[in-house]
Amino acid sequence: MSDEETPEWLKPGDDSSPSQNQKSSNNDAENFEMEGATAADGGSGANVSSSPSSPSSSKRKLCKTIYICTTSSILLALFLYAAIVQNNDPDKLVWSSYYGLLAVISAVFIVRYLFSTNITHLDKLVFFLCAVMNVWSIVFIIFISLELGKVEEEGRDKRKELIFELSGACLGLVSVIYHAILTFRCVG
């Protein structure tokens, strides 16, 4: 047996054993599976592993992916709809911008979660937009709550509109927190 045919772990000066090398390659395979980008699933994060012990974990990952993408898609649709129907509001530009940016956060998150495995600037974009929209949502909630306290009982239409605006700002805040946490925990 020549020096070229000798396995790495048998070469002189190498203290590692075959079991250590095998553990290392197993860890590499596990790390690859955890990254979620496989050619078989198109990089969707839903890994289908060939080992017999992991069908339940791949099903959990698939369910998690479906849940996360469905929730983000519903939020995206709601915010797009809210941005479009602001035509009768006196401050429609402010609210359309607000809901539009919330829709952008949902869309960028979905793209990052499903298709991009190594694009860190999308994480930074999501975090930046989440920080901006977090502050904007809190400011809206405070101002709408203060204005709601000033509206008297005879102004039912104004009160109803303020309650809708307050619920939209609260949903926006929840969406921002949701996407920031998921970007940090599941994607980033």
Tab-separated table of N, CA, C and O in Angstrom, residues 18-69:
chain	number	residue	atom	x	y	z
A	18	PRO	N	-10.544	6.696	13.371
A	18	PRO	CA	-11.638	6.658	12.403
A	18	PRO	C	-12.961	7.102	13.014
A	18	PRO	O	-13.767	7.720	12.367
A	19	SER	N	-13.173	6.776	14.277
A	19	SER	CA	-14.444	7.158	14.893
A	19	SER	C	-14.550	8.675	15.018
A	19	SER	O	-15.616	9.245	14.864
A	20	GLN	N	-13.447	9.374	15.283
A	20	GLN	CA	-13.481	10.833	15.359
A	20	GLN	C	-13.768	11.427	13.982
A	20	GLN	O	-14.539	12.367	13.860
A	21	ASN	N	-13.118	10.881	12.947
A	21	ASN	CA	-13.369	11.379	11.603
A	21	ASN	C	-14.806	11.112	11.194
A	21	ASN	O	-15.441	11.926	10.541
A	22	GLN	N	-15.331	9.962	11.575
A	22	GLN	CA	-16.712	9.632	11.232
A	22	GLN	C	-17.666	10.564	11.960
A	22	GLN	O	-18.639	11.034	11.386
A	23	LYS	N	-17.392	10.868	13.240
A	23	LYS	CA	-18.226	11.810	13.982
A	23	LYS	C	-18.198	13.176	13.331
A	23	LYS	O	-19.213	13.850	13.235
A	24	SER	N	-17.017	13.594	12.891
A	24	SER	CA	-16.894	14.901	12.240
A	24	SER	C	-17.727	14.960	10.973
A	24	SER	O	-18.416	15.937	10.721
A	25	SER	N	-17.678	13.886	10.161
A	25	SER	CA	-18.460	13.907	8.928
A	25	SER	C	-19.951	13.836	9.231
A	25	SER	O	-20.758	14.413	8.520
A	26	ASN	N	-20.349	13.135	10.310
A	26	ASN	CA	-21.753	13.121	10.703
A	26	ASN	C	-22.211	14.504	11.135
A	26	ASN	O	-23.308	14.935	10.812
A	27	ASN	N	-21.357	15.217	11.884
A	27	ASN	CA	-21.698	16.579	12.295
A	27	ASN	C	-21.828	17.489	11.092
A	27	ASN	O	-22.685	18.366	11.060
A	28	ASP	N	-20.949	17.314	10.106
A	28	ASP	CA	-21.043	18.122	8.888
A	28	ASP	C	-22.366	17.876	8.190
A	28	ASP	O	-23.010	18.799	7.705
A	29	ALA	N	-22.802	16.622	8.130
A	29	ALA	CA	-24.078	16.304	7.489
A	29	ALA	C	-25.234	16.905	8.271
A	29	ALA	O	-26.169	17.444	7.687
A	30	GLU	N	-25.161	16.835	9.611
A	30	GLU	CA	-26.224	17.433	10.422
A	30	GLU	C	-26.262	18.944	10.236
A	30	GLU	O	-27.329	19.534	10.154
A	31	ASN	N	-25.086	19.581	10.195
A	31	ASN	CA	-25.046	21.028	9.996
A	31	ASN	C	-25.632	21.407	8.652
A	31	ASN	O	-26.326	22.401	8.533
A	32	PHE	N	-25.355	20.602	7.636
A	32	PHE	CA	-25.911	20.896	6.316
A	32	PHE	C	-27.430	20.778	6.351
A	32	PHE	O	-28.138	21.593	5.790
A	33	GLU	N	-27.935	19.748	7.040
A	33	GLU	CA	-29.385	19.579	7.134
A	33	GLU	C	-30.021	20.721	7.900
A	33	GLU	O	-31.110	21.166	7.574
A	34	MET	N	-29.347	21.242	8.917
A	34	MET	CA	-29.905	22.324	9.710
A	34	MET	C	-29.972	23.622	8.916
A	34	MET	O	-30.801	24.467	9.185
A	35	GLU	N	-29.080	23.803	7.926
A	35	GLU	CA	-29.107	25.032	7.138
A	35	GLU	C	-30.330	25.099	6.250
A	35	GLU	O	-30.777	26.168	5.900
A	36	GLY	N	-30.892	23.980	5.878
A	36	GLY	CA	-32.164	23.980	5.185
A	36	GLY	C	-32.097	24.146	3.682
A	36	GLY	O	-33.118	24.262	3.039
A	37	ALA	N	-30.932	24.191	3.091
A	37	ALA	CA	-30.862	24.386	1.650
A	37	ALA	C	-30.401	23.098	1.007
A	37	ALA	O	-29.224	22.783	1.011
A	38	THR	N	-31.312	22.316	0.509
A	38	THR	CA	-30.962	21.103	-0.198
A	38	THR	C	-31.462	21.208	-1.616
A	38	THR	O	-32.436	21.882	-1.898
A	39	ALA	N	-30.799	20.529	-2.492
A	39	ALA	CA	-31.192	20.592	-3.889
A	39	ALA	C	-32.525	19.884	-4.115
A	39	ALA	O	-33.287	20.262	-4.990
A	40	ALA	N	-32.820	18.886	-3.297
A	40	ALA	CA	-34.052	18.124	-3.485
A	40	ALA	C	-35.294	18.947	-3.211
A	40	ALA	O	-36.319	18.756	-3.836
A	41	ASP	N	-35.217	19.883	-2.260
A	41	ASP	CA	-36.415	20.648	-1.931
A	41	ASP	C	-36.357	22.070	-2.456
A	41	ASP	O	-37.184	22.880	-2.081
A	42	GLY	N	-35.394	22.379	-3.283
A	42	GLY	CA	-35.327	23.712	-3.876
A	42	GLY	C	-34.914	24.785	-2.883
A	42	GLY	O	-35.158	25.948	-3.091
A	43	GLY	N	-34.285	24.396	-1.793
A	43	GLY	CA	-33.829	25.372	-0.818
A	43	GLY	C	-34.950	25.918	0.037
A	43	GLY	O	-34.832	26.982	0.598
A	44	SER	N	-36.056	25.195	0.153
A	44	SER	CA	-37.200	25.737	0.888
A	44	SER	C	-37.060	25.599	2.388
A	44	SER	O	-37.882	26.101	3.118
A	45	GLY	N	-36.058	24.944	2.862
A	45	GLY	CA	-35.901	24.779	4.287
A	45	GLY	C	-36.597	23.532	4.801
A	45	GLY	O	-36.465	23.180	5.952
A	46	ALA	N	-37.353	22.864	3.982
A	46	ALA	CA	-38.031	21.639	4.388
A	46	ALA	C	-37.183	20.463	3.937
A	46	ALA	O	-37.274	20.000	2.822
A	47	ASN	N	-36.325	20.012	4.804
A	47	ASN	CA	-35.374	18.968	4.445
A	47	ASN	C	-36.050	17.614	4.407
A	47	ASN	O	-36.827	17.263	5.258
A	48	VAL	N	-35.687	16.851	3.423
A	48	VAL	CA	-36.107	15.467	3.356
A	48	VAL	C	-34.840	14.652	3.471
A	48	VAL	O	-34.057	14.565	2.547
A	49	SER	N	-34.624	14.091	4.625
A	49	SER	CA	-33.391	13.382	4.901
A	49	SER	C	-33.528	11.929	4.484
A	49	SER	O	-34.601	11.348	4.537
A	50	SER	N	-32.410	11.333	4.102
A	50	SER	CA	-32.443	9.941	3.678
A	50	SER	C	-32.279	8.988	4.845
A	50	SER	O	-32.434	7.803	4.687
A	51	SER	N	-31.936	9.478	6.025
A	51	SER	CA	-31.761	8.573	7.151
A	51	SER	C	-33.112	8.161	7.699
A	51	SER	O	-34.034	8.947	7.746
A	52	PRO	N	-33.243	6.906	8.119
A	52	PRO	CA	-34.535	6.419	8.588
A	52	PRO	C	-34.971	7.020	9.915
A	52	PRO	O	-36.134	6.971	10.244
A	53	SER	N	-34.055	7.601	10.681
A	53	SER	CA	-34.417	8.105	11.997
A	53	SER	C	-34.966	9.529	11.959
A	53	SER	O	-35.394	10.030	12.974
A	54	SER	N	-34.974	10.193	10.830
A	54	SER	CA	-35.354	11.598	10.823
A	54	SER	C	-36.632	11.951	10.076
A	54	SER	O	-36.844	13.112	9.826
A	55	PRO	N	-37.509	11.034	9.709
A	55	PRO	CA	-38.742	11.470	9.048
A	55	PRO	C	-39.593	12.386	9.911
A	55	PRO	O	-40.205	13.311	9.415
A	56	SER	N	-39.639	12.132	11.213
A	56	SER	CA	-40.456	12.994	12.063
A	56	SER	C	-39.866	14.393	12.149
A	56	SER	O	-40.603	15.371	12.169
A	57	SER	N	-38.532	14.508	12.198
A	57	SER	CA	-37.941	15.838	12.266
A	57	SER	C	-38.110	16.572	10.941
A	57	SER	O	-38.314	17.781	10.940
A	58	SER	N	-38.064	15.864	9.816
A	58	SER	CA	-38.279	16.548	8.544
A	58	SER	C	-39.738	16.965	8.402
A	58	SER	O	-40.029	18.001	7.833
A	59	LYS	N	-40.657	16.166	8.955
A	59	LYS	CA	-42.067	16.558	8.943
A	59	LYS	C	-42.292	17.777	9.811
A	59	LYS	O	-43.048	18.675	9.449
A	60	ARG	N	-41.613	17.826	10.972
A	60	ARG	CA	-41.734	18.996	11.839
A	60	ARG	C	-41.197	20.237	11.148
A	60	ARG	O	-41.780	21.306	11.241
A	61	LYS	N	-40.062	20.098	10.454
A	61	LYS	CA	-39.491	21.239	9.740
A	61	LYS	C	-40.409	21.693	8.624
A	61	LYS	O	-40.584	22.883	8.403
A	62	LEU	N	-41.031	20.733	7.932
A	62	LEU	CA	-41.967	21.081	6.873
A	62	LEU	C	-43.189	21.786	7.446
A	62	LEU	O	-43.631	22.805	6.918
A	63	CYS	N	-43.723	21.264	8.554
A	63	CYS	CA	-44.876	21.908	9.193
A	63	CYS	C	-44.514	23.300	9.686
A	63	CYS	O	-45.304	24.233	9.560
A	64	LYS	N	-43.322	23.425	10.264
A	64	LYS	CA	-42.863	24.727	10.744
A	64	LYS	C	-42.754	25.703	9.577
A	64	LYS	O	-43.186	26.848	9.669
A	65	THR	N	-42.213	25.248	8.452
A	65	THR	CA	-42.082	26.096	7.277
A	65	THR	C	-43.451	26.504	6.753
A	65	THR	O	-43.676	27.666	6.435
A	66	ILE	N	-44.378	25.560	6.694
A	66	ILE	CA	-45.718	25.873	6.211
A	66	ILE	C	-46.395	26.863	7.144
A	66	ILE	O	-47.005	27.838	6.705
A	67	TYR	N	-46.277	26.656	8.458
A	67	TYR	CA	-46.892	27.556	9.435
A	67	TYR	C	-46.316	28.962	9.325
A	67	TYR	O	-47.059	29.945	9.273
A	68	ILE	N	-45.005	29.060	9.300
A	68	ILE	CA	-44.355	30.369	9.258
A	68	ILE	C	-44.698	31.096	7.961
A	68	ILE	O	-45.039	32.283	7.975
A	69	CYS	N	-44.620	30.402	6.841
A	69	CYS	CA	-44.905	31.048	5.556
A	69	CYS	C	-46.379	31.409	5.421
A	69	CYS	O	-46.705	32.459	4.861
